[in-house]
Amino acid sequence: MQEIAYNQQNYFRMQSTLAEYPILRDRIIEAMLNQLVRDQVFSLSEIQVLVTEKAIRSQTREGLNNPFIQEGPAGWEHRLSRIRAHLIIDQYANQYTFNKFIETVNNIVENRPVEKEPDFFWHNVEFASTESIFEQALQLERDSAAGNADTLAALSGAKTVLIRRCLSEDPDFIEVAKKHLKVQDIYEVNQKKIGQGPIGGKAAGFVLARTILQNSADEEIRSTATTRDSYFIGADEFQTFLATNNLLDIYDTCFLPDQERWDRYPFLHQRFQEGALPGNLTNPLRRIIGEIDGRPFIVRSSSLLEDSYRSTVNSIYESVVVPNQGTQEEGLVQLQAAIREMYAQVFNPQAIQYREKKKLVNTPERMGIIIQIIRGHCVGNYFFPDLSGFSVSQSSTRWSPFGKPHELESGYTRFVLGLGSHALYRHSSDFPMFVRLAEPIIPETRKGRIFNHFSQKLVAVINLKSNRVELIDIADIPTEKYPFSLFAAQNQVGGKLQSVQRSSELDRAVLTFHDLIYKTNFVKILRSMMTSLDEGFERPVAIEYSVICDFDKSSIPTFRIQIDKCRPIVKPAALSNAPCQPTGEIRKFIETEFNVIDKLEKQIHYVVVVEPRGNYNRDGLQYWIRTLNRELADASFVFFSRRRFGVADNGPGIRVKFADVQNAAALIELSDPKTGEVNDFPGGTQFYSNMIEIGIAYIPVFLGSRNTLIDWSFFETQPNVVRQFIDLPNEYRGMIRVLPAKGYQGYGSLTLRSSLQDGKTTLYLTR
């Protein structure tokens, strides 16, 4: 297409007229474009090339010497939009009379209330504004519902563009979402969004999950699945924040050596907290705080790389709970600080290491934001949901030998009384409830005289008086004000469990959830929901949820289950290596029937033993574990301990995050019920999810269980070669040992093998 000079009189008259139609201006310009295409003045591809060329030249003219870094996606789209409009008016002014232009304007105005036909070709949908696509796609959806089959192709095209612009750019998600989401669903989400860009993977996942459940053929699912009041910030605002605060240079952080990232992060984090949010967000955020009206809320990440179908980034960004019990201005300040915290976490060394491990560090990350109102009950000064938890529709392992011997688990749930943070983070001595969905049986460790030791004892709540999130003892919850305690707790009397009475206190209570599991339909409903989501997403899924129990009509509660997050499960290749039968002379080192992974085999060079003792510096131990993990990156090794890995508190567990151990082939945890050293199954925690996503196997060993074996002489006789890798300070020597697999009693190699066919996980030595 040749550029031609302006017909100046026509051009300026058209510009002047368009200024009188501020709302319809975009639609008038689209109609002008369609006329030019119909009359073959140019093709869409020709004008797209010219618009792009002019946009690039305009960047140079405006002094952008590195446009990719200096101008975010929102700025680039705005630039393209303005140049495109100018070119369309220019070409139209040279091809048609002003009277023809006025006819086009009048046609748009006259047909505005009800349009029988779209005003632009659907093959031109990429050029249209989002508002125009919504307006006409909604009409197409109404026509389709009325039986007009001719609109289906156009409707599908419109949905594709709207999902990509408003929800997620993941092509696999778009293909699935088109089957379930109506244009009206996408429109309602867009009405809750502020700023530019899609809402990101996590938000898109729970929007799709909510729609699937609300459209279920099962009335029980429809009546139980409730919506959560949510607001969204488009992912393009992240780039705008960086540009506004001169932070674009910190992308280089992703390519620095690991330790240098850790050294720089406190300074970078401070720069983010001092940064100003884009000005276009201030008034909408103030409006959101007004609509929330003093209720607690949570701010979650929703980046474009999170929770995708192909290579999901999962649970690496931490959410921020805002109690919101002050003034609206204080609530706004807390919300803005939480958003800046979400943005800063993109450059957290833990997150960068995770993206490196998944080969995503070269893919630019853009952070969307979810703002969700927390639903719950007020019990005294405390506010919390009745239940919060995590569930998977299909497990990637067979957790216990008591299930079907050669089949994976059909799914499980891990839940707690109170806020979900207590279920998602591992603690040194607390035990969230773990239930298999197919067979909801309370684990044997929760029964007998030691049940109190293996139960949840702390509850995460929002203290409305102190305006803080706190962990409180279950005994601090007054039973007479909390009817759900009848189904969550039992009292321990004389070594036996008895039902809690309304008038009793919870000073001797144990959270067994016995009546919830056996006397209500909670597990059945959750299992049905997981099956429905599994089918809707067309692959296994994992969800986070919260539950409100109502006792309005009966002594048996009804449930309102809110889906807070839903993502497809992606099994990494590192956990999919088909095992071979061992050959030659073998000696078993460790064997267990718990948490068996199908078709896994890895060669192991070192066993790293972590044995904390005394009153040690937990930050220091974490640093040396992380350093050793980095030094052993080129070797294959496993961590071994009697303590829980990945705890979030300062108790007796090992406080590390997944990035501190991410190069390991497996984590082996030893439990001994006789001594009370029992490690809970971490399935559902963020730590465990991170491990599985990057291919680290979790191997629990329960002493005293049938067919459990461990060769203690290996630990007693193999030399400690830790000094070959790190120089431990005196206070940590003996706490971390590196034992080579080669050379033990003449054996040459150590192999980790897990197979459903065998029904066990074995580490064995071969000559």
mmCIF file with all atom_site columns, C-alpha atoms in Angstrom, residues 576-743:
data_model
loop_
_atom_site.group_PDB
_atom_site.id
_atom_site.type_symbol
_atom_site.label_atom_id
_atom_site.label_alt_id
_atom_site.label_comp_id
_atom_site.label_asym_id
_atom_site.label_entity_id
_atom_site.label_seq_id
_atom_site.pdbx_PDB_ins_code
_atom_site.Cartn_x
_atom_site.Cartn_y
_atom_site.Cartn_z
_atom_site.occupancy
_atom_site.B_iso_or_equiv
_atom_site.pdbx_formal_charge
_atom_site.auth_seq_id
_atom_site.auth_comp_id
_atom_site.auth_asym_id
_atom_site.auth_atom_id
_atom_site.pdbx_PDB_model_num
ATOM 1   C CA . SER A 1 576 ? 8.415  -39.847 34.495 1.00 0.00 ? 576 SER A CA 1
ATOM 2   C CA . ASN A 1 577 ? 11.515 -41.959 33.836 1.00 0.00 ? 577 ASN A CA 1
ATOM 3   C CA . ALA A 1 578 ? 10.559 -45.565 33.120 1.00 0.00 ? 578 ALA A CA 1
ATOM 4   C CA . PRO A 1 579 ? 12.496 -47.852 35.506 1.00 0.00 ? 579 PRO A CA 1
ATOM 5   C CA . CYS A 1 580 ? 14.493 -50.869 34.410 1.00 0.00 ? 580 CYS A CA 1
ATOM 6   C CA . GLN A 1 581 ? 14.827 -54.099 36.337 1.00 0.00 ? 581 GLN A CA 1
ATOM 7   C CA . PRO A 1 582 ? 18.019 -54.077 38.441 1.00 0.00 ? 582 PRO A CA 1
ATOM 8   C CA . THR A 1 583 ? 20.805 -56.364 37.287 1.00 0.00 ? 583 THR A CA 1
ATOM 9   C CA . GLY A 1 584 ? 23.724 -57.859 39.162 1.00 0.00 ? 584 GLY A CA 1
ATOM 10  C CA . GLU A 1 585 ? 24.175 -58.082 42.912 1.00 0.00 ? 585 GLU A CA 1
ATOM 11  C CA . ILE A 1 586 ? 22.083 -55.550 44.831 1.00 0.00 ? 586 ILE A CA 1
ATOM 12  C CA . ARG A 1 587 ? 21.799 -54.451 48.459 1.00 0.00 ? 587 ARG A CA 1
ATOM 13  C CA . LYS A 1 588 ? 18.730 -52.558 49.655 1.00 0.00 ? 588 LYS A CA 1
ATOM 14  C CA . PHE A 1 589 ? 19.532 -49.314 51.447 1.00 0.00 ? 589 PHE A CA 1
ATOM 15  C CA . ILE A 1 590 ? 16.028 -47.890 52.044 1.00 0.00 ? 590 ILE A CA 1
ATOM 16  C CA . GLU A 1 591 ? 12.615 -49.306 51.154 1.00 0.00 ? 591 GLU A CA 1
ATOM 17  C CA . THR A 1 592 ? 9.096  -48.014 51.830 1.00 0.00 ? 592 THR A CA 1
ATOM 18  C CA . GLU A 1 593 ? 5.556  -48.624 50.600 1.00 0.00 ? 593 GLU A CA 1
ATOM 19  C CA . PHE A 1 594 ? 4.427  -45.029 51.195 1.00 0.00 ? 594 PHE A CA 1
ATOM 20  C CA . ASN A 1 595 ? 4.022  -42.329 48.526 1.00 0.00 ? 595 ASN A CA 1
ATOM 21  C CA . VAL A 1 596 ? 4.969  -44.585 45.624 1.00 0.00 ? 596 VAL A CA 1
ATOM 22  C CA . ILE A 1 597 ? 5.606  -42.776 42.325 1.00 0.00 ? 597 ILE A CA 1
ATOM 23  C CA . ASP A 1 598 ? 4.976  -44.653 39.108 1.00 0.00 ? 598 ASP A CA 1
ATOM 24  C CA . LYS A 1 599 ? 7.901  -45.296 36.764 1.00 0.00 ? 599 LYS A CA 1
ATOM 25  C CA . LEU A 1 600 ? 10.701 -43.389 38.447 1.00 0.00 ? 600 LEU A CA 1
ATOM 26  C CA . GLU A 1 601 ? 14.389 -44.257 38.353 1.00 0.00 ? 601 GLU A CA 1
ATOM 27  C CA . LYS A 1 602 ? 17.398 -42.053 39.171 1.00 0.00 ? 602 LYS A CA 1
ATOM 28  C CA . GLN A 1 603 ? 21.074 -42.636 39.882 1.00 0.00 ? 603 GLN A CA 1
ATOM 29  C CA . ILE A 1 604 ? 22.187 -41.116 43.204 1.00 0.00 ? 604 ILE A CA 1
ATOM 30  C CA . HIS A 1 605 ? 25.750 -39.980 43.971 1.00 0.00 ? 605 HIS A CA 1
ATOM 31  C CA . TYR A 1 606 ? 25.382 -38.536 47.478 1.00 0.00 ? 606 TYR A CA 1
ATOM 32  C CA . VAL A 1 607 ? 23.114 -38.761 50.515 1.00 0.00 ? 607 VAL A CA 1
ATOM 33  C CA . VAL A 1 608 ? 22.982 -35.404 52.347 1.00 0.00 ? 608 VAL A CA 1
ATOM 34  C CA . VAL A 1 609 ? 22.025 -35.936 55.994 1.00 0.00 ? 609 VAL A CA 1
ATOM 35  C CA . VAL A 1 610 ? 20.577 -32.941 57.870 1.00 0.00 ? 610 VAL A CA 1
ATOM 36  C CA . GLU A 1 611 ? 20.495 -33.358 61.667 1.00 0.00 ? 611 GLU A CA 1
ATOM 37  C CA . PRO A 1 612 ? 19.762 -30.074 63.501 1.00 0.00 ? 612 PRO A CA 1
ATOM 38  C CA . ARG A 1 613 ? 20.535 -30.131 67.200 1.00 0.00 ? 613 ARG A CA 1
ATOM 39  C CA . GLY A 1 614 ? 20.532 -27.759 70.118 1.00 0.00 ? 614 GLY A CA 1
ATOM 40  C CA . ASN A 1 615 ? 19.615 -24.093 69.932 1.00 0.00 ? 615 ASN A CA 1
ATOM 41  C CA . TYR A 1 616 ? 20.957 -23.358 66.464 1.00 0.00 ? 616 TYR A CA 1
ATOM 42  C CA . ASN A 1 617 ? 20.637 -20.376 64.112 1.00 0.00 ? 617 ASN A CA 1
ATOM 43  C CA . ARG A 1 618 ? 17.904 -21.358 61.651 1.00 0.00 ? 618 ARG A CA 1
ATOM 44  C CA . ASP A 1 619 ? 18.778 -18.638 59.149 1.00 0.00 ? 619 ASP A CA 1
ATOM 45  C CA . GLY A 1 620 ? 22.357 -19.862 59.171 1.00 0.00 ? 620 GLY A CA 1
ATOM 46  C CA . LEU A 1 621 ? 21.412 -23.505 58.629 1.00 0.00 ? 621 LEU A CA 1
ATOM 47  C CA . GLN A 1 622 ? 19.110 -22.495 55.779 1.00 0.00 ? 622 GLN A CA 1
ATOM 48  C CA . TYR A 1 623 ? 21.954 -20.526 54.177 1.00 0.00 ? 623 TYR A CA 1
ATOM 49  C CA . TRP A 1 624 ? 24.362 -23.480 54.290 1.00 0.00 ? 624 TRP A CA 1
ATOM 50  C CA . ILE A 1 625 ? 21.753 -25.917 52.964 1.00 0.00 ? 625 ILE A CA 1
ATOM 51  C CA . ARG A 1 626 ? 21.082 -23.514 50.080 1.00 0.00 ? 626 ARG A CA 1
ATOM 52  C CA . THR A 1 627 ? 24.819 -23.111 49.442 1.00 0.00 ? 627 THR A CA 1
ATOM 53  C CA . LEU A 1 628 ? 25.399 -26.876 49.426 1.00 0.00 ? 628 LEU A CA 1
ATOM 54  C CA . ASN A 1 629 ? 22.404 -27.348 47.130 1.00 0.00 ? 629 ASN A CA 1
ATOM 55  C CA . ARG A 1 630 ? 24.030 -24.928 44.680 1.00 0.00 ? 630 ARG A CA 1
ATOM 56  C CA . GLU A 1 631 ? 27.457 -26.607 44.907 1.00 0.00 ? 631 GLU A CA 1
ATOM 57  C CA . LEU A 1 632 ? 25.915 -30.036 44.230 1.00 0.00 ? 632 LEU A CA 1
ATOM 58  C CA . ALA A 1 633 ? 23.949 -28.831 41.197 1.00 0.00 ? 633 ALA A CA 1
ATOM 59  C CA . ASP A 1 634 ? 25.925 -31.054 38.812 1.00 0.00 ? 634 ASP A CA 1
ATOM 60  C CA . ALA A 1 635 ? 25.610 -34.159 40.994 1.00 0.00 ? 635 ALA A CA 1
ATOM 61  C CA . SER A 1 636 ? 22.598 -36.314 41.803 1.00 0.00 ? 636 SER A CA 1
ATOM 62  C CA . PHE A 1 637 ? 21.810 -36.362 45.516 1.00 0.00 ? 637 PHE A CA 1
ATOM 63  C CA . VAL A 1 638 ? 19.045 -36.827 48.084 1.00 0.00 ? 638 VAL A CA 1
ATOM 64  C CA . PHE A 1 639 ? 18.381 -35.038 51.372 1.00 0.00 ? 639 PHE A CA 1
ATOM 65  C CA . PHE A 1 640 ? 17.705 -37.224 54.428 1.00 0.00 ? 640 PHE A CA 1
ATOM 66  C CA . SER A 1 641 ? 16.435 -36.165 57.864 1.00 0.00 ? 641 SER A CA 1
ATOM 67  C CA . ARG A 1 642 ? 14.323 -37.156 60.853 1.00 0.00 ? 642 ARG A CA 1
ATOM 68  C CA . ARG A 1 643 ? 12.794 -33.668 60.760 1.00 0.00 ? 643 ARG A CA 1
ATOM 69  C CA . ARG A 1 644 ? 10.227 -32.089 58.448 1.00 0.00 ? 644 ARG A CA 1
ATOM 70  C CA . PHE A 1 645 ? 11.660 -30.161 55.528 1.00 0.00 ? 645 PHE A CA 1
ATOM 71  C CA . GLY A 1 646 ? 10.064 -26.899 54.453 1.00 0.00 ? 646 GLY A CA 1
ATOM 72  C CA . VAL A 1 647 ? 8.490  -25.705 57.714 1.00 0.00 ? 647 VAL A CA 1
ATOM 73  C CA . ALA A 1 648 ? 7.471  -22.057 58.028 1.00 0.00 ? 648 ALA A CA 1
ATOM 74  C CA . ASP A 1 649 ? 8.028  -21.653 61.784 1.00 0.00 ? 649 ASP A CA 1
ATOM 75  C CA . ASN A 1 650 ? 10.972 -21.781 64.181 1.00 0.00 ? 650 ASN A CA 1
ATOM 76  C CA . GLY A 1 651 ? 10.073 -25.157 65.658 1.00 0.00 ? 651 GLY A CA 1
ATOM 77  C CA . PRO A 1 652 ? 12.111 -28.366 65.433 1.00 0.00 ? 652 PRO A CA 1
ATOM 78  C CA . GLY A 1 653 ? 11.565 -28.774 61.677 1.00 0.00 ? 653 GLY A CA 1
ATOM 79  C CA . ILE A 1 654 ? 14.018 -27.676 58.963 1.00 0.00 ? 654 ILE A CA 1
ATOM 80  C CA . ARG A 1 655 ? 13.098 -24.189 57.784 1.00 0.00 ? 655 ARG A CA 1
ATOM 81  C CA . VAL A 1 656 ? 13.969 -24.170 54.095 1.00 0.00 ? 656 VAL A CA 1
ATOM 82  C CA . LYS A 1 657 ? 12.103 -23.201 50.955 1.00 0.00 ? 657 LYS A CA 1
ATOM 83  C CA . PHE A 1 658 ? 11.942 -25.211 47.767 1.00 0.00 ? 658 PHE A CA 1
ATOM 84  C CA . ALA A 1 659 ? 14.666 -23.151 46.050 1.00 0.00 ? 659 ALA A CA 1
ATOM 85  C CA . ASP A 1 660 ? 17.057 -24.096 48.874 1.00 0.00 ? 660 ASP A CA 1
ATOM 86  C CA . VAL A 1 661 ? 16.757 -27.792 47.945 1.00 0.00 ? 661 VAL A CA 1
ATOM 87  C CA . GLN A 1 662 ? 15.673 -27.605 44.306 1.00 0.00 ? 662 GLN A CA 1
ATOM 88  C CA . ASN A 1 663 ? 18.655 -29.506 42.871 1.00 0.00 ? 663 ASN A CA 1
ATOM 89  C CA . ALA A 1 664 ? 17.946 -32.628 44.932 1.00 0.00 ? 664 ALA A CA 1
ATOM 90  C CA . ALA A 1 665 ? 16.523 -35.762 43.338 1.00 0.00 ? 665 ALA A CA 1
ATOM 91  C CA . ALA A 1 666 ? 14.462 -36.532 46.450 1.00 0.00 ? 666 ALA A CA 1
ATOM 92  C CA . LEU A 1 667 ? 13.731 -35.586 50.054 1.00 0.00 ? 667 LEU A CA 1
ATOM 93  C CA . ILE A 1 668 ? 13.637 -38.536 52.472 1.00 0.00 ? 668 ILE A CA 1
ATOM 94  C CA . GLU A 1 669 ? 11.913 -37.997 55.826 1.00 0.00 ? 669 GLU A CA 1
ATOM 95  C CA . LEU A 1 670 ? 12.160 -40.576 58.592 1.00 0.00 ? 670 LEU A CA 1
ATOM 96  C CA . SER A 1 671 ? 9.293  -40.987 61.085 1.00 0.00 ? 671 SER A CA 1
ATOM 97  C CA . ASP A 1 672 ? 9.342  -43.047 64.271 1.00 0.00 ? 672 ASP A CA 1
ATOM 98  C CA . PRO A 1 673 ? 5.891  -43.260 65.951 1.00 0.00 ? 673 PRO A CA 1
ATOM 99  C CA . LYS A 1 674 ? 7.472  -44.797 69.072 1.00 0.00 ? 674 LYS A CA 1
ATOM 100 C CA . THR A 1 675 ? 9.440  -41.617 69.799 1.00 0.00 ? 675 THR A CA 1
ATOM 101 C CA . GLY A 1 676 ? 6.731  -39.235 68.575 1.00 0.00 ? 676 GLY A CA 1
ATOM 102 C CA . GLU A 1 677 ? 8.910  -38.049 65.669 1.00 0.00 ? 677 GLU A CA 1
ATOM 103 C CA . VAL A 1 678 ? 6.249  -38.288 62.970 1.00 0.00 ? 678 VAL A CA 1
ATOM 104 C CA . ASN A 1 679 ? 6.241  -36.198 59.817 1.00 0.00 ? 679 ASN A CA 1
ATOM 105 C CA . ASP A 1 680 ? 2.892  -35.444 58.223 1.00 0.00 ? 680 ASP A CA 1
ATOM 106 C CA . PHE A 1 681 ? 2.327  -35.988 54.513 1.00 0.00 ? 681 PHE A CA 1
ATOM 107 C CA . PRO A 1 682 ? 3.012  -32.519 53.018 1.00 0.00 ? 682 PRO A CA 1
ATOM 108 C CA . GLY A 1 683 ? 0.675  -32.956 50.027 1.00 0.00 ? 683 GLY A CA 1
ATOM 109 C CA . GLY A 1 684 ? -1.198 -29.701 49.494 1.00 0.00 ? 684 GLY A CA 1
ATOM 110 C CA . THR A 1 685 ? 1.483  -27.458 50.967 1.00 0.00 ? 685 THR A CA 1
ATOM 111 C CA . GLN A 1 686 ? 3.168  -24.903 48.744 1.00 0.00 ? 686 GLN A CA 1
ATOM 112 C CA . PHE A 1 687 ? 6.507  -26.554 49.530 1.00 0.00 ? 687 PHE A CA 1
ATOM 113 C CA . TYR A 1 688 ? 5.307  -29.955 48.294 1.00 0.00 ? 688 TYR A CA 1
ATOM 114 C CA . SER A 1 689 ? 3.642  -28.485 45.199 1.00 0.00 ? 689 SER A CA 1
ATOM 115 C CA . ASN A 1 690 ? 6.880  -26.705 44.289 1.00 0.00 ? 690 ASN A CA 1
ATOM 116 C CA . MET A 1 691 ? 8.842  -29.940 44.767 1.00 0.00 ? 691 MET A CA 1
ATOM 117 C CA . ILE A 1 692 ? 6.552  -31.961 42.528 1.00 0.00 ? 692 ILE A CA 1
ATOM 118 C CA . GLU A 1 693 ? 6.429  -29.277 39.825 1.00 0.00 ? 693 GLU A CA 1
ATOM 119 C CA . ILE A 1 694 ? 10.224 -29.237 39.480 1.00 0.00 ? 694 ILE A CA 1
ATOM 120 C CA . GLY A 1 695 ? 10.629 -33.004 39.782 1.00 0.00 ? 695 GLY A CA 1
ATOM 121 C CA . ILE A 1 696 ? 11.779 -33.663 43.366 1.00 0.00 ? 696 ILE A CA 1
ATOM 122 C CA . ALA A 1 697 ? 10.450 -36.936 44.787 1.00 0.00 ? 697 ALA A CA 1
ATOM 123 C CA . TYR A 1 698 ? 9.143  -37.066 48.361 1.00 0.00 ? 698 TYR A CA 1
ATOM 124 C CA . ILE A 1 699 ? 9.965  -40.333 50.168 1.00 0.00 ? 699 ILE A CA 1
ATOM 125 C CA . PRO A 1 700 ? 8.483  -40.876 53.658 1.00 0.00 ? 700 PRO A CA 1
ATOM 126 C CA . VAL A 1 701 ? 9.920  -43.729 55.716 1.00 0.00 ? 701 VAL A CA 1
ATOM 127 C CA . PHE A 1 702 ? 7.835  -44.922 58.696 1.00 0.00 ? 702 PHE A CA 1
ATOM 128 C CA . LEU A 1 703 ? 9.810  -47.111 61.076 1.00 0.00 ? 703 LEU A CA 1
ATOM 129 C CA . GLY A 1 704 ? 7.757  -50.034 62.319 1.00 0.00 ? 704 GLY A CA 1
ATOM 130 C CA . SER A 1 705 ? 5.555  -50.161 59.212 1.00 0.00 ? 705 SER A CA 1
ATOM 131 C CA . ARG A 1 706 ? 5.431  -53.392 57.291 1.00 0.00 ? 706 ARG A CA 1
ATOM 132 C CA . ASN A 1 707 ? 8.043  -53.893 54.576 1.00 0.00 ? 707 ASN A CA 1
ATOM 133 C CA . THR A 1 708 ? 9.966  -50.794 55.689 1.00 0.00 ? 708 THR A CA 1
ATOM 134 C CA . LEU A 1 709 ? 13.740 -51.166 55.601 1.00 0.00 ? 709 LEU A CA 1
ATOM 135 C CA . ILE A 1 710 ? 16.719 -48.922 56.338 1.00 0.00 ? 710 ILE A CA 1
ATOM 136 C CA . ASP A 1 711 ? 20.421 -49.848 56.424 1.00 0.00 ? 711 ASP A CA 1
ATOM 137 C CA . TRP A 1 712 ? 21.756 -47.861 59.395 1.00 0.00 ? 712 TRP A CA 1
ATOM 138 C CA . SER A 1 713 ? 25.339 -49.018 58.880 1.00 0.00 ? 713 SER A CA 1
ATOM 139 C CA . PHE A 1 714 ? 25.538 -46.826 55.750 1.00 0.00 ? 714 PHE A CA 1
ATOM 140 C CA . PHE A 1 715 ? 25.122 -43.710 57.911 1.00 0.00 ? 715 PHE A CA 1
ATOM 141 C CA . GLU A 1 716 ? 27.581 -45.007 60.502 1.00 0.00 ? 716 GLU A CA 1
ATOM 142 C CA . THR A 1 717 ? 30.438 -46.048 58.204 1.00 0.00 ? 717 THR A CA 1
ATOM 143 C CA . GLN A 1 718 ? 30.410 -43.820 55.121 1.00 0.00 ? 718 GLN A CA 1
ATOM 144 C CA . PRO A 1 719 ? 32.865 -40.873 55.277 1.00 0.00 ? 719 PRO A CA 1
ATOM 145 C CA . ASN A 1 720 ? 31.556 -37.311 55.492 1.00 0.00 ? 720 ASN A CA 1
ATOM 146 C CA . VAL A 1 721 ? 32.892 -35.412 52.443 1.00 0.00 ? 721 VAL A CA 1
ATOM 147 C CA . VAL A 1 722 ? 31.045 -32.131 53.039 1.00 0.00 ? 722 VAL A CA 1
ATOM 148 C CA . ARG A 1 723 ? 34.356 -30.194 52.996 1.00 0.00 ? 723 ARG A CA 1
ATOM 149 C CA . GLN A 1 724 ? 34.775 -31.043 49.324 1.00 0.00 ? 724 GLN A CA 1
ATOM 150 C CA . PHE A 1 725 ? 31.855 -28.697 48.647 1.00 0.00 ? 725 PHE A CA 1
ATOM 151 C CA . ILE A 1 726 ? 31.479 -26.149 51.470 1.00 0.00 ? 726 ILE A CA 1
ATOM 152 C CA . ASP A 1 727 ? 33.470 -25.028 54.498 1.00 0.00 ? 727 ASP A CA 1
ATOM 153 C CA . LEU A 1 728 ? 30.958 -25.249 57.336 1.00 0.00 ? 728 LEU A CA 1
ATOM 154 C CA . PRO A 1 729 ? 31.468 -23.054 60.426 1.00 0.00 ? 729 PRO A CA 1
ATOM 155 C CA . ASN A 1 730 ? 32.025 -25.004 63.640 1.00 0.00 ? 730 ASN A CA 1
ATOM 156 C CA . GLU A 1 731 ? 28.485 -24.457 64.920 1.00 0.00 ? 731 GLU A CA 1
ATOM 157 C CA . TYR A 1 732 ? 27.000 -26.345 61.935 1.00 0.00 ? 732 TYR A CA 1
ATOM 158 C CA . ARG A 1 733 ? 29.529 -29.165 61.653 1.00 0.00 ? 733 ARG A CA 1
ATOM 159 C CA . GLY A 1 734 ? 27.802 -32.463 62.155 1.00 0.00 ? 734 GLY A CA 1
ATOM 160 C CA . MET A 1 735 ? 24.421 -30.936 61.313 1.00 0.00 ? 735 MET A CA 1
ATOM 161 C CA . ILE A 1 736 ? 25.051 -31.382 57.586 1.00 0.00 ? 736 ILE A CA 1
ATOM 162 C CA . ARG A 1 737 ? 26.861 -34.475 56.315 1.00 0.00 ? 737 ARG A CA 1
ATOM 163 C CA . VAL A 1 738 ? 27.511 -35.489 52.705 1.00 0.00 ? 738 VAL A CA 1
ATOM 164 C CA . LEU A 1 739 ? 27.868 -39.267 52.360 1.00 0.00 ? 739 LEU A CA 1
ATOM 165 C CA . PRO A 1 740 ? 29.053 -40.676 49.001 1.00 0.00 ? 740 PRO A CA 1
ATOM 166 C CA . ALA A 1 741 ? 27.091 -43.619 47.645 1.00 0.00 ? 741 ALA A CA 1
ATOM 167 C CA . LYS A 1 742 ? 30.133 -45.112 45.947 1.00 0.00 ? 742 LYS A CA 1
ATOM 168 C CA . GLY A 1 743 ? 32.385 -47.349 47.998 1.00 0.00 ? 743 GLY A CA 1
#
